[in-house]
Coordinates of C-alpha atoms and ligand atoms in Angstrom, one line a residue:
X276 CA 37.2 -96.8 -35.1
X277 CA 38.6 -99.9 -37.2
X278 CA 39.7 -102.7 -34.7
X279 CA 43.2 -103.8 -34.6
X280 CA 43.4 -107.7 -34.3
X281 CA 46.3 -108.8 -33.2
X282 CA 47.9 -112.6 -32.0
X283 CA 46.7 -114.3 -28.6
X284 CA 49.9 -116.0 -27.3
X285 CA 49.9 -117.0 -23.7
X286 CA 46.7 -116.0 -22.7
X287 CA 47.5 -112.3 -23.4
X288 CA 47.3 -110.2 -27.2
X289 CA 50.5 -109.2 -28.3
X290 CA 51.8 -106.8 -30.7
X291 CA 53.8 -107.3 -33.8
X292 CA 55.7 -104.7 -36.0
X293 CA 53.0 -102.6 -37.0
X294 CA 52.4 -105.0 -40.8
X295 CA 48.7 -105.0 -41.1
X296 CA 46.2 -106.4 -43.4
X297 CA 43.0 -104.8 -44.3
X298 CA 40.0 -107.0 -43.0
X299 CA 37.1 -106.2 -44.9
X300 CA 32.8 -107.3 -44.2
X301 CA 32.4 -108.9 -47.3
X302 CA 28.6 -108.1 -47.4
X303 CA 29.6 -104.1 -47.7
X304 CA 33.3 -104.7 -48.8
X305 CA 33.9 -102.1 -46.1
X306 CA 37.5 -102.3 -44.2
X307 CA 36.0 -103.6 -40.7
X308 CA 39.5 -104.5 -38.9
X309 CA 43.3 -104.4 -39.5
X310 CA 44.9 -107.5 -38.9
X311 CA 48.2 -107.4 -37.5
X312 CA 51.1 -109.5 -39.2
X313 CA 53.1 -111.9 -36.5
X314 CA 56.5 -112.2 -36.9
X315 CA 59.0 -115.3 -36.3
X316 CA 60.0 -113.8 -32.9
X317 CA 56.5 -114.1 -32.1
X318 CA 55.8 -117.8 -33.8
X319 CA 59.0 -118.5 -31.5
X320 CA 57.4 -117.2 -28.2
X321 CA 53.8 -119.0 -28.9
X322 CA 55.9 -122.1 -29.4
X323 CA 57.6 -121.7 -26.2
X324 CA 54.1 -120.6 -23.9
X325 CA 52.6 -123.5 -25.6
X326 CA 55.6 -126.1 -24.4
X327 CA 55.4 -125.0 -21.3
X328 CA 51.5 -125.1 -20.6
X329 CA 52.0 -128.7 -22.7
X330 CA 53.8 -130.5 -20.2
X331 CA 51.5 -129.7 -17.5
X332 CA 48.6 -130.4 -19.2
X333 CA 49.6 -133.8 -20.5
X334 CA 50.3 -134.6 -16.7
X335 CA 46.8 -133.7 -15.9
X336 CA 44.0 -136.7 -15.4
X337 CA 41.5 -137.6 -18.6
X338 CA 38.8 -136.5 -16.3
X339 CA 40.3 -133.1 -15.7
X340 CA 41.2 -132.4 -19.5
X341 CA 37.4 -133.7 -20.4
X342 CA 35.8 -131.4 -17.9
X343 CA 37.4 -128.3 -18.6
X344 CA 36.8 -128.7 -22.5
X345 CA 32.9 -129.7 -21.9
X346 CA 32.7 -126.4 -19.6
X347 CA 34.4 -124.0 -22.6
X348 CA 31.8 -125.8 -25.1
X349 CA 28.8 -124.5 -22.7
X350 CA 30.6 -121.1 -21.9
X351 CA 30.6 -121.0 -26.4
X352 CA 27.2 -122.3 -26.5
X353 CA 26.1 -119.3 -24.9
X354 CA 27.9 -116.7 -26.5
X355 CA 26.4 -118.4 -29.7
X356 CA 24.8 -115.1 -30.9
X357 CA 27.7 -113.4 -30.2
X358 CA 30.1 -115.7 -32.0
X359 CA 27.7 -116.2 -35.2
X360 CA 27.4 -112.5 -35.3
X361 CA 31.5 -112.8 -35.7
X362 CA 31.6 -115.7 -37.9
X363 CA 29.0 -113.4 -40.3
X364 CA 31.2 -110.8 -40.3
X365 CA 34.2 -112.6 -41.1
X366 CA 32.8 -114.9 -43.8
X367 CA 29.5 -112.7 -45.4
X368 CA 27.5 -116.2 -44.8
X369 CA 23.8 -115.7 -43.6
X370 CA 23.5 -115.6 -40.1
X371 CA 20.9 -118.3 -40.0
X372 CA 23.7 -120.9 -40.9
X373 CA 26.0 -119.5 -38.6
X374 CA 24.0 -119.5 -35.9
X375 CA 21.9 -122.9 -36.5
X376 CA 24.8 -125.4 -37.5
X377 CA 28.3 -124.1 -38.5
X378 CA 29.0 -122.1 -35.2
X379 CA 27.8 -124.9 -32.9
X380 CA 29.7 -127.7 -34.5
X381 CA 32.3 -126.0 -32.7
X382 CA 31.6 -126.6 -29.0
X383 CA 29.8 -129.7 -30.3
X384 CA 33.3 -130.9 -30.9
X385 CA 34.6 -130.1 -27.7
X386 CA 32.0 -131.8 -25.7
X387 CA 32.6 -134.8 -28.0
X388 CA 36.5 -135.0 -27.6
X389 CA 36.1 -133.9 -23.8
X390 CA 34.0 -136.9 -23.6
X391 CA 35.6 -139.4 -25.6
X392 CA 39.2 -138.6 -24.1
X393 CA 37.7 -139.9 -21.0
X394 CA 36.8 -143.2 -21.6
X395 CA 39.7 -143.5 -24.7
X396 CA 41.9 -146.6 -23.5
X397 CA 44.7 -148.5 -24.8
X398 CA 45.5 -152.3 -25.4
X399 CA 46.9 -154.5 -23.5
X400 CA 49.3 -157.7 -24.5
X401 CA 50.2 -160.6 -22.7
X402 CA 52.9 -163.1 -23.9
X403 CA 54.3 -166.2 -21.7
X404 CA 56.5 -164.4 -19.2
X405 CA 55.9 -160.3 -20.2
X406 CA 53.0 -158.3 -20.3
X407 CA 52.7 -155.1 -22.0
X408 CA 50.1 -152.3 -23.1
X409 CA 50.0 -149.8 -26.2
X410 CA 48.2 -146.6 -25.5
X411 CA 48.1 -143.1 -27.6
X412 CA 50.2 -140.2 -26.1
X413 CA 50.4 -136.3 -26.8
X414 CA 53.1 -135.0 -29.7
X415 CA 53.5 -132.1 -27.6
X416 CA 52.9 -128.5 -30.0
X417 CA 50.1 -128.5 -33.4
X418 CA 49.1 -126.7 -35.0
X419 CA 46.5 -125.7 -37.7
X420 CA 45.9 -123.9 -40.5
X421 CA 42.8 -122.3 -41.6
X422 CA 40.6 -121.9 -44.6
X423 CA 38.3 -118.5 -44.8
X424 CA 35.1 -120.4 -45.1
X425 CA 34.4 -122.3 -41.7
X426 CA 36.8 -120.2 -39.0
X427 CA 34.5 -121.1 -35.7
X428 CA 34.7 -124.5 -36.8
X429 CA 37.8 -125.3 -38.3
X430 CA 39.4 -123.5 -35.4
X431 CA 37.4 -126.0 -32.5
X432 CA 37.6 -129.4 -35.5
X433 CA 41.0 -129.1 -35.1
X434 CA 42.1 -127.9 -31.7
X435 CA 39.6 -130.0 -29.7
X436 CA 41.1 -133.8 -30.3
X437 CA 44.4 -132.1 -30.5
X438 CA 43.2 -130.6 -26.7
X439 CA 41.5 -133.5 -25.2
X440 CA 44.2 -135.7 -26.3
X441 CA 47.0 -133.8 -23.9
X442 CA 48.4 -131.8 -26.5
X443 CA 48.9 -127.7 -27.1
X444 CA 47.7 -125.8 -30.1
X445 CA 48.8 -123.0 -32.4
X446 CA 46.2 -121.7 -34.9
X447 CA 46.4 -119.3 -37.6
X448 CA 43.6 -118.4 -39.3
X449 CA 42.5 -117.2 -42.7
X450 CA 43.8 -113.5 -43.0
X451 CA 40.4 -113.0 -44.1
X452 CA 38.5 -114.1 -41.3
X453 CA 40.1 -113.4 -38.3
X454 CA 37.7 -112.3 -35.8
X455 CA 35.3 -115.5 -35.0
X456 CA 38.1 -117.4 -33.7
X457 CA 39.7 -114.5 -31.6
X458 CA 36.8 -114.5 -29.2
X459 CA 37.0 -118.5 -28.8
X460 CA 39.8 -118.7 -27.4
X461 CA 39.1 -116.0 -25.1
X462 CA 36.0 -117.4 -23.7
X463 CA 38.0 -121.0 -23.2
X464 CA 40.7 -119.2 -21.5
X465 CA 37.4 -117.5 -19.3
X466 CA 36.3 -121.0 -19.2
X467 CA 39.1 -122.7 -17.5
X468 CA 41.8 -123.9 -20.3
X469 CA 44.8 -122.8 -19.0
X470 CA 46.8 -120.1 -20.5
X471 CA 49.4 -121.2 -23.3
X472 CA 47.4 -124.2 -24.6
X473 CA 45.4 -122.6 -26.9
X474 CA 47.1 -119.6 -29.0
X475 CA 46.4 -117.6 -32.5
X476 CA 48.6 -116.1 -34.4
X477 CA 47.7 -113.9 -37.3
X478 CA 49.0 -112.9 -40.8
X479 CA 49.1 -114.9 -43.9
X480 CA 50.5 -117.4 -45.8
X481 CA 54.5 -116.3 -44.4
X482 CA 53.7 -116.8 -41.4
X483 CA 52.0 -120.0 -42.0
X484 CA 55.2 -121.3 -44.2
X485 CA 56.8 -120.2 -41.0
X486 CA 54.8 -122.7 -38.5
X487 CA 55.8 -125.5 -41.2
X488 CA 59.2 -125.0 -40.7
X489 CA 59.1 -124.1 -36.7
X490 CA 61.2 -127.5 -35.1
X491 CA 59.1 -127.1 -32.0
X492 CA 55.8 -127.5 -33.7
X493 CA 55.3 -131.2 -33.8
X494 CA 52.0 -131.3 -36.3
X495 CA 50.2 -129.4 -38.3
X496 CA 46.9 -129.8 -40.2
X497 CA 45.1 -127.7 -43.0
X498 CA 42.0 -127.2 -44.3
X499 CA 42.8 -125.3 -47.4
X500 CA 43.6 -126.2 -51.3
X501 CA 45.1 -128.9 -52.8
X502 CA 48.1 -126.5 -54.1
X503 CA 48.9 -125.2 -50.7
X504 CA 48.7 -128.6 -49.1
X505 CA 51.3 -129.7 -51.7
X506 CA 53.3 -126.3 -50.2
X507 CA 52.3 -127.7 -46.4
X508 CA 54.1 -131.1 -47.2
X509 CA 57.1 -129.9 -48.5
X510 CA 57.4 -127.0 -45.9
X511 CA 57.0 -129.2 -43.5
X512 CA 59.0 -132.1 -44.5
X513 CA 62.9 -130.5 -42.8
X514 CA 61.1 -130.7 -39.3
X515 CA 59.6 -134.1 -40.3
X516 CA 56.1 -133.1 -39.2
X517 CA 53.2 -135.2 -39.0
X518 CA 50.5 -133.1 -41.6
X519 CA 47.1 -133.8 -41.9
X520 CA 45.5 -132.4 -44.9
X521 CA 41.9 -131.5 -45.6
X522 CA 41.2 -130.2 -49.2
X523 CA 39.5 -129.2 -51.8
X524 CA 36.8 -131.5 -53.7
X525 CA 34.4 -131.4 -56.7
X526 CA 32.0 -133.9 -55.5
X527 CA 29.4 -135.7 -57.4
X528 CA 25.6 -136.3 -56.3
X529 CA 24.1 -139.0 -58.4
X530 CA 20.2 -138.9 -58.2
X531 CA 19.0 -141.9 -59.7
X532 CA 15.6 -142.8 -61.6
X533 CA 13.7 -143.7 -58.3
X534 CA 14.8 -140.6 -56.3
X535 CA 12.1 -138.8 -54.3
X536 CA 12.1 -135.3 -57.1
X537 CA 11.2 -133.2 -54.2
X538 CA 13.5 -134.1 -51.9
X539 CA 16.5 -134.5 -54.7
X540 CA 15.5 -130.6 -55.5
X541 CA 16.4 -129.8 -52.0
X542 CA 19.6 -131.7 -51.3
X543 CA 21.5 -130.9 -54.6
X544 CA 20.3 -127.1 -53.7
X545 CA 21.5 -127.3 -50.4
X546 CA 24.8 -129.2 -51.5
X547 CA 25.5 -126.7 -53.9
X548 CA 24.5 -123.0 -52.0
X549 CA 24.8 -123.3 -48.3
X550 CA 27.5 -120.8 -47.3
X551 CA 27.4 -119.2 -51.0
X552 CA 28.8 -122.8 -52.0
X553 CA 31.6 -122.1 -50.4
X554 CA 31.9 -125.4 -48.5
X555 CA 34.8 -127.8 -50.1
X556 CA 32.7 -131.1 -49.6
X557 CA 29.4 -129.4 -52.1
X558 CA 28.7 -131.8 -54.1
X559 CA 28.7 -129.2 -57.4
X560 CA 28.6 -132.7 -60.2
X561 CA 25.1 -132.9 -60.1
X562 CA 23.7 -136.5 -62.4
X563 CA 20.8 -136.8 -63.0
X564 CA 19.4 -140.1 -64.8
X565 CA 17.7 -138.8 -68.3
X566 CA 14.3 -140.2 -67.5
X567 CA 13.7 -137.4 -64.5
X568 CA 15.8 -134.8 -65.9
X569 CA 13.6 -132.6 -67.5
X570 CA 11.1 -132.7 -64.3
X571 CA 14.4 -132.2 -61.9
X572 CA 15.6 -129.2 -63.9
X573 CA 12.5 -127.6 -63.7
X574 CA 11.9 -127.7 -59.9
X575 CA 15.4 -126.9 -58.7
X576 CA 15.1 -123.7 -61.4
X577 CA 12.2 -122.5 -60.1
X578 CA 12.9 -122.9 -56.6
X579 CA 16.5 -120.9 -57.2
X580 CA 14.9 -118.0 -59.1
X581 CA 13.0 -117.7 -55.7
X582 CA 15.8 -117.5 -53.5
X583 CA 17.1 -114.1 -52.0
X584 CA 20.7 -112.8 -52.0
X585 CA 21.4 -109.7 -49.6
X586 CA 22.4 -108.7 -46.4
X587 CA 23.6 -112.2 -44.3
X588 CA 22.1 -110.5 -41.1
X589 CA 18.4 -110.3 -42.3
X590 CA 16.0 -113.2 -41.8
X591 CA 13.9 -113.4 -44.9
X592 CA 18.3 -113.3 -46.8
X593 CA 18.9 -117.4 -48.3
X594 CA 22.2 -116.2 -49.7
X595 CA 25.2 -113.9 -48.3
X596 CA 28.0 -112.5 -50.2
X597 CA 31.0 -114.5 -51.2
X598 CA 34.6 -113.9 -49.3
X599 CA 36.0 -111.4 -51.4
X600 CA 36.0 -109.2 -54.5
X601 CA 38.5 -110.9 -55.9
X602 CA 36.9 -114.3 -55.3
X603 CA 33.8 -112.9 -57.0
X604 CA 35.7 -112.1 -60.1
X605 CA 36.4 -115.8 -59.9
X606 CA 33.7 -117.2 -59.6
X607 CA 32.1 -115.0 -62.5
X608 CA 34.7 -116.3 -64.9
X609 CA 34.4 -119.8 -64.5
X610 CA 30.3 -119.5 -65.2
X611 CA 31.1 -117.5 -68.5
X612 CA 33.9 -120.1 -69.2
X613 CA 31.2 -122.6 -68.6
X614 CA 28.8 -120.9 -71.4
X615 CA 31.7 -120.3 -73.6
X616 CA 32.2 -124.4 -73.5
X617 CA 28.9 -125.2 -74.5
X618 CA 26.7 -124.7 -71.1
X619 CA 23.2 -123.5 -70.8
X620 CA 22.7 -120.5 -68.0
X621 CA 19.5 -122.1 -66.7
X622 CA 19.0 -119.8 -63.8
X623 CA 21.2 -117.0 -62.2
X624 CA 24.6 -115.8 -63.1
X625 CA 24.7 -112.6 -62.3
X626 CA 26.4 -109.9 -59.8
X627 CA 24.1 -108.4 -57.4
X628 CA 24.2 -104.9 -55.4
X629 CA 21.7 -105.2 -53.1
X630 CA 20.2 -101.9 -51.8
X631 CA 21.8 -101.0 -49.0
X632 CA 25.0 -103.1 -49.8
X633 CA 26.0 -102.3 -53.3
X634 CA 29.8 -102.7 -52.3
X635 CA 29.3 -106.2 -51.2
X636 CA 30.7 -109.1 -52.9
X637 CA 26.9 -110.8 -54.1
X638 CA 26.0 -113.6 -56.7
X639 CA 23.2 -115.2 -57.5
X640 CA 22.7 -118.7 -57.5
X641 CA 23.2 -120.3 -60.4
X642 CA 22.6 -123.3 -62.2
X643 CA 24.3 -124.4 -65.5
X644 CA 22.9 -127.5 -67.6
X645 CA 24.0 -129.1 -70.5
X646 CA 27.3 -129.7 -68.6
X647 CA 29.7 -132.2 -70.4
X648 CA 32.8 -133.9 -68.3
X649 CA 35.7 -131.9 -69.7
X650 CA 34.5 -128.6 -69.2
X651 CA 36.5 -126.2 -67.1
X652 CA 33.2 -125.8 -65.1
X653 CA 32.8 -129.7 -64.4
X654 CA 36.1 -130.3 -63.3
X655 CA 37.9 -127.6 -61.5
X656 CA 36.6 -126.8 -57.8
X657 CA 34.4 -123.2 -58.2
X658 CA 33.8 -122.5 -54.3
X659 CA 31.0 -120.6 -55.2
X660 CA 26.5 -121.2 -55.8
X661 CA 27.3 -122.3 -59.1
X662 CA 25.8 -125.9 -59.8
X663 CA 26.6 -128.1 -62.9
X664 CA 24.0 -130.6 -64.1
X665 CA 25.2 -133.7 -66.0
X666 CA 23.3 -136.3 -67.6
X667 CA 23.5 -140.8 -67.5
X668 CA 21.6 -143.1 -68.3
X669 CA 22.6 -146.3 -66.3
X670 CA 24.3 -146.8 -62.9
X671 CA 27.8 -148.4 -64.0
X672 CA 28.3 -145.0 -66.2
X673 CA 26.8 -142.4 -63.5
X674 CA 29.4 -143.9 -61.1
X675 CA 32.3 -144.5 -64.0
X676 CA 31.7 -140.7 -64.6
X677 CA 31.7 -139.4 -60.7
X678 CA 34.6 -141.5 -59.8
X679 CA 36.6 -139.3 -63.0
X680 CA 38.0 -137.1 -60.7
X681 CA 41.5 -136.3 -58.7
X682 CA 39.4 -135.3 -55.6
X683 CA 37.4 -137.5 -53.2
X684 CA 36.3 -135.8 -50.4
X685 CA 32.4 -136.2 -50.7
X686 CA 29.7 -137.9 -52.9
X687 CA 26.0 -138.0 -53.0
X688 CA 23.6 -140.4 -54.0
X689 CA 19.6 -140.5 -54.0
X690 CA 17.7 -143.7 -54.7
X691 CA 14.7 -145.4 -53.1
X692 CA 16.8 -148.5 -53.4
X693 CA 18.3 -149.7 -50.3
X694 CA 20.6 -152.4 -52.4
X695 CA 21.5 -149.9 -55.2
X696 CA 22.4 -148.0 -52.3
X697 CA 24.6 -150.2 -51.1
X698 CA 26.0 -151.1 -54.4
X699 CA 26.8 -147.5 -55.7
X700 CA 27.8 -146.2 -52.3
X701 CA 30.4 -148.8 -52.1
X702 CA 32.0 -147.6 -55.5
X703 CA 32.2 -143.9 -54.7
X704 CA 35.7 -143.0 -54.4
X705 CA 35.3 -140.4 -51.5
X706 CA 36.2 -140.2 -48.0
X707 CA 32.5 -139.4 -47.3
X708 CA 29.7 -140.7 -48.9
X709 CA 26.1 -139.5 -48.1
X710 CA 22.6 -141.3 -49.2
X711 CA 19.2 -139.1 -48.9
X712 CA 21.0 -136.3 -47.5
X713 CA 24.1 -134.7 -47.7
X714 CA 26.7 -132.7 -46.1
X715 CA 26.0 -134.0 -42.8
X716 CA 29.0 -134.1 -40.4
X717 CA 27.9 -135.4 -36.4
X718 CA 30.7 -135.1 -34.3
X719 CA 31.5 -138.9 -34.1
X720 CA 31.2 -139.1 -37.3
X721 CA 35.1 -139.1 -39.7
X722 CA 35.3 -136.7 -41.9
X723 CA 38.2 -136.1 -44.6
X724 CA 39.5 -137.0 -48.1
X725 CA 40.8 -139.8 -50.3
X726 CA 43.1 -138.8 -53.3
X727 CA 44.4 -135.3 -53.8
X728 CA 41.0 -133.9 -51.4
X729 CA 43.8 -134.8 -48.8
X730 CA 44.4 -137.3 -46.1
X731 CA 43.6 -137.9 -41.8
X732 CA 40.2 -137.1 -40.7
X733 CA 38.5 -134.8 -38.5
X734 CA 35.5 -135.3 -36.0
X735 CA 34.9 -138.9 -34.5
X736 CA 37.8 -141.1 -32.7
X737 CA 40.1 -141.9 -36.1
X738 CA 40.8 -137.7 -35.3
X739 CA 43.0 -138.5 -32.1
X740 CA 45.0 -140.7 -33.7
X741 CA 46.1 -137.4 -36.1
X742 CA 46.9 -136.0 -32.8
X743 CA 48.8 -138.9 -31.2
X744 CA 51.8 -141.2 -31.2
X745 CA 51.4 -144.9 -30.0
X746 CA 53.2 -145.9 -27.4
X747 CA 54.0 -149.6 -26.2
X748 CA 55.8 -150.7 -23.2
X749 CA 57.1 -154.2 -22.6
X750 CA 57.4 -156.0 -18.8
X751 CA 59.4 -158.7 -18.6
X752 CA 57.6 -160.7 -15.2
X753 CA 59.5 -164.2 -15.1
X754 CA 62.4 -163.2 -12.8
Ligands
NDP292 P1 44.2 -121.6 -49.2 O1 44.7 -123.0 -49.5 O2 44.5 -120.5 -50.1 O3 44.6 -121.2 -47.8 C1 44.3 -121.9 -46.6 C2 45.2 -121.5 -45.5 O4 46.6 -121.8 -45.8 C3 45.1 -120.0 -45.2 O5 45.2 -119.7 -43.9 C4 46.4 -119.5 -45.9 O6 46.9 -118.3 -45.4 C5 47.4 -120.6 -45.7 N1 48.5 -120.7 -46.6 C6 48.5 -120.4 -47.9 N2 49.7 -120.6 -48.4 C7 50.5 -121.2 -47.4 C8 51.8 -121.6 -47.3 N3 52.7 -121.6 -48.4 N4 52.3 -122.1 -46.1 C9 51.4 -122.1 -45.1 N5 50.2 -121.6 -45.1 C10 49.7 -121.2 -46.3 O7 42.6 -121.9 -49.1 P2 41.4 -120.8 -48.9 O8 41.6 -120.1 -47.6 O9 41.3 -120.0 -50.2 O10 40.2 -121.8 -48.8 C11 39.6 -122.4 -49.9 C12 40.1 -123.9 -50.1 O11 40.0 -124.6 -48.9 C13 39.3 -124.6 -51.1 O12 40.1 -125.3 -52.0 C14 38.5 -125.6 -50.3 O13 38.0 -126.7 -51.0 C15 39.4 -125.9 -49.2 N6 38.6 -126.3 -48.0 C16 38.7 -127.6 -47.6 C17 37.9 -128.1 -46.6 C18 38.0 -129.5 -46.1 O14 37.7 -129.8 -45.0 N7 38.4 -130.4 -46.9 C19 37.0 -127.2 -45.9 C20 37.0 -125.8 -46.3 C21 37.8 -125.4 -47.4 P3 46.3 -116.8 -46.0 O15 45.1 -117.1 -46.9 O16 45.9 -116.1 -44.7 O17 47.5 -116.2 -46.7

């Protein structure tokens, strides 16, 4: 029987009008679920559970706010299997990933923000006569809207600060991948949040235009792409909500003349296939300095023709399917785009129908070379295993080049160089800028764009302050 998904408001699941959209695995393209559609009435009544359980959980002690969050990121720790399992079938990803990082960066978040909210002060002021003190307060209702790629995560990177902090959240995930996120809130209600602070509501972009526009929702932040966060701000902008946007990106990994080959082979693969490469920070701008080109190429090619696409659920599987057919179809365009413009198909590029899964949505990973800056390819975002190589020849040019770009989100160098480093880490225009490695996102560390990836950050303290106001009070004490 196909399972009905419906919105968690107040702690309980409640029906709409009977509107559903078909939820299908994407590694058999099988319908798995039927999501149900919320309606206003709904948005209005999540609103209203969420004010209430607000005000009494702004009232509540730092300590008390920090436990209960640190006890719901055990209670998901365990159920870690059972989430990543969820996450799999809502994204196609391979469960390795899932289970290893992108589901526990979740409850890693929690524990963080439980944590940090409990030592989080304000300032204090002292003038001749008055004293005074600044501190960060609650805005009351957020809420967030998701992106299909990362739903355990997005849904735990946003609500947790917004949580800890004292405030209540509203999320509505990806019409595509609905189901991860369904069973997180239930085991945080199971692990002591109270009822009303955490709620979900389902359907797709309407009612997500509708949570810009609600008066009673006091934030809300995406993760999606730079057109609907365009849509976000202006939605938004009657009710004068705060937004926080996190976007899309077409990053650039420079790997310069002294880079360790072997290791450059592995980061710019794994910045460029984890998840399918469907992660918005890849760095899919590969330069490589001429002088180890030829060597590069060679390695990273043989090590993708190696790589197996198939089912996400199998060990021995490197690559899952991609979100959806129609996703697919993009992503197969924009490679033969690529060769149309003058690219050379250096390794992949094709469908796959692995046995057993012919109706899934598979690709191989690919790698295009010859890649020159003004091809369709190099500068729009593909959100799929397709890598571009480009070449330089000199530092000032490499970064010149990377810097070319209306997004900012992430960048990627690798030198042996600790001063060169320094030098051309300080020019990348990105919000996050990663040297010998790549993609890595600890909990304390920000996370976010600069230019049209988006703005506000997620993970480390600068997140509470997307998630507060400031308030100062002034006492006069000369009577
Ligand atoms: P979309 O921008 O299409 O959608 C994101 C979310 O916004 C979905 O929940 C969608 O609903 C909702 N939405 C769409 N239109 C509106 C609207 N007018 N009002 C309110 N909500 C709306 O992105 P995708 O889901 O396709 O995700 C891919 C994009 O996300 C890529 O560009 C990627 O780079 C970016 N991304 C950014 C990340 C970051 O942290 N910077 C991380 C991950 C992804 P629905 O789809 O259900 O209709």
């Amino acid at each position: 029987m196909t399972e009905i998904v419906r919105s968690h408001i107040g702690g309980t699941l409640v029906e709409s009008d009977g509107s559903f959209i078909d939820k299908h695995y994407p590694a058999t393209g099988e319908v798995i679920a039927k999501v149900e559609i919320a309606n206003d009435v709904m948005l209005d009544e999540a609103v209203a559970k969420a004010s209430e359980a607000q005000r009494e959980w702004a009232k509540t002690s730092v300590q008390e706010r920090g436990q209960i969050l640190i006890r719901a990121a055990h209670a998901l720790r365990e159920a870690n299997a059972e989430l990543s399992r969820l996450e799999v079938m809502d994204v196609g990803k391979v469960y390795s990933e899932a289970a290893s990082a992108d589901v526990p960066s979740g409850p890693d978040a929690l524990e963080f923000f439980g944590a940090a909210i409990m030592t989080y002060t304000g300032v204090q002021h002292q003038w001749p006569g008055a004293v005074g003190y600044s501190r960060r307060v609650p805005i009351g209702v957020c809420a967030g809207i998701g992106a299909w790629n990362y739903p355990a995560q997005i849904a735990l990177w946003k609500s947790a600060p917004a949580l800890a902090m004292g405030n209540a959240f509203i999320l509505k995930p990806s019409e595509m991948t609905p189901l991860v996120s369904m069973r997180i809130v239930a085991i945080m209600e199971e692990a002591g949040l109270p009822k009303g602070l955490m709620n979900i509501i389902n359907g797709d972009y309407r009612i997500g235009s509708a949570i810009c526009q609600h008066p009673g929702i006091a934030k809300v932040s995406l993760t999606g792409g730079v057109d609907t966060g365009k849509l976000i701000m202006k939605q938004s902008a009657d009710s004068l909500k705060r937004v926080t946007l996190e976007l899309g990106g077409k990053a650039p990994l420079i790997i310069c003349d002294d880079a360790d080959l072997n290791k450059a082979a592995d980061i710019a693969m794994s910045a460029n296939f984890y998840t399918a490469g469907e992660v918005c920070s890849n760095a899919t701008r590969v330069f490589v300095h001429r002088s180890v080109a030829d060597e590069l190429i060679a390695m990273m090619v043989d090590r993708t023709s190696r790589l197996k696409v198939g089912d996400p659920m199998a060990d021995d599987v490197d690559i899952g399917a991609v979100i959806s057919e129609k996703h697919l179809q993009k992503i197969t365009g924009m490679i033969a785009k690529g060769i149309d413009e003058g690219a050379s198909l250096a390794v992949g590029g094709n469908r796959v129908h692995p046995q057993g899964f012919e109706g899934g949505y598979f690709i191989e990973p690919t790698i295009l070379t010859s890649c020159q800056d003004d091809m369709t390819v190099v500068r729009d975002e593909i959100f799929g295993p397709v890598m571009s190589v480009l070449i330089f020849d000199d530092d000032d040019e490499a970064i010149r080049r990377a810097n070319a770009t209306h997004y900012g989100l992430g960048a990627g160098l690798i030198t042996r160089d600790l001063a060169r480093a320094h030098r051309m880490g300080d020019q990348l225009e990105a919000g996050n800028v990663w040297i010998n490695t790549y993609n890595i996102i600890p909990p304390d560390l920000p996370f976010g764009g600069v230019k049209q990836s988006g703005f506000g950050r997620e993970s480390s303290l600068f997140a509470f302050e997307a998630y507060s106001d400031v308030k100062a009070t002034y006492i006069a004490i000369d009577e």
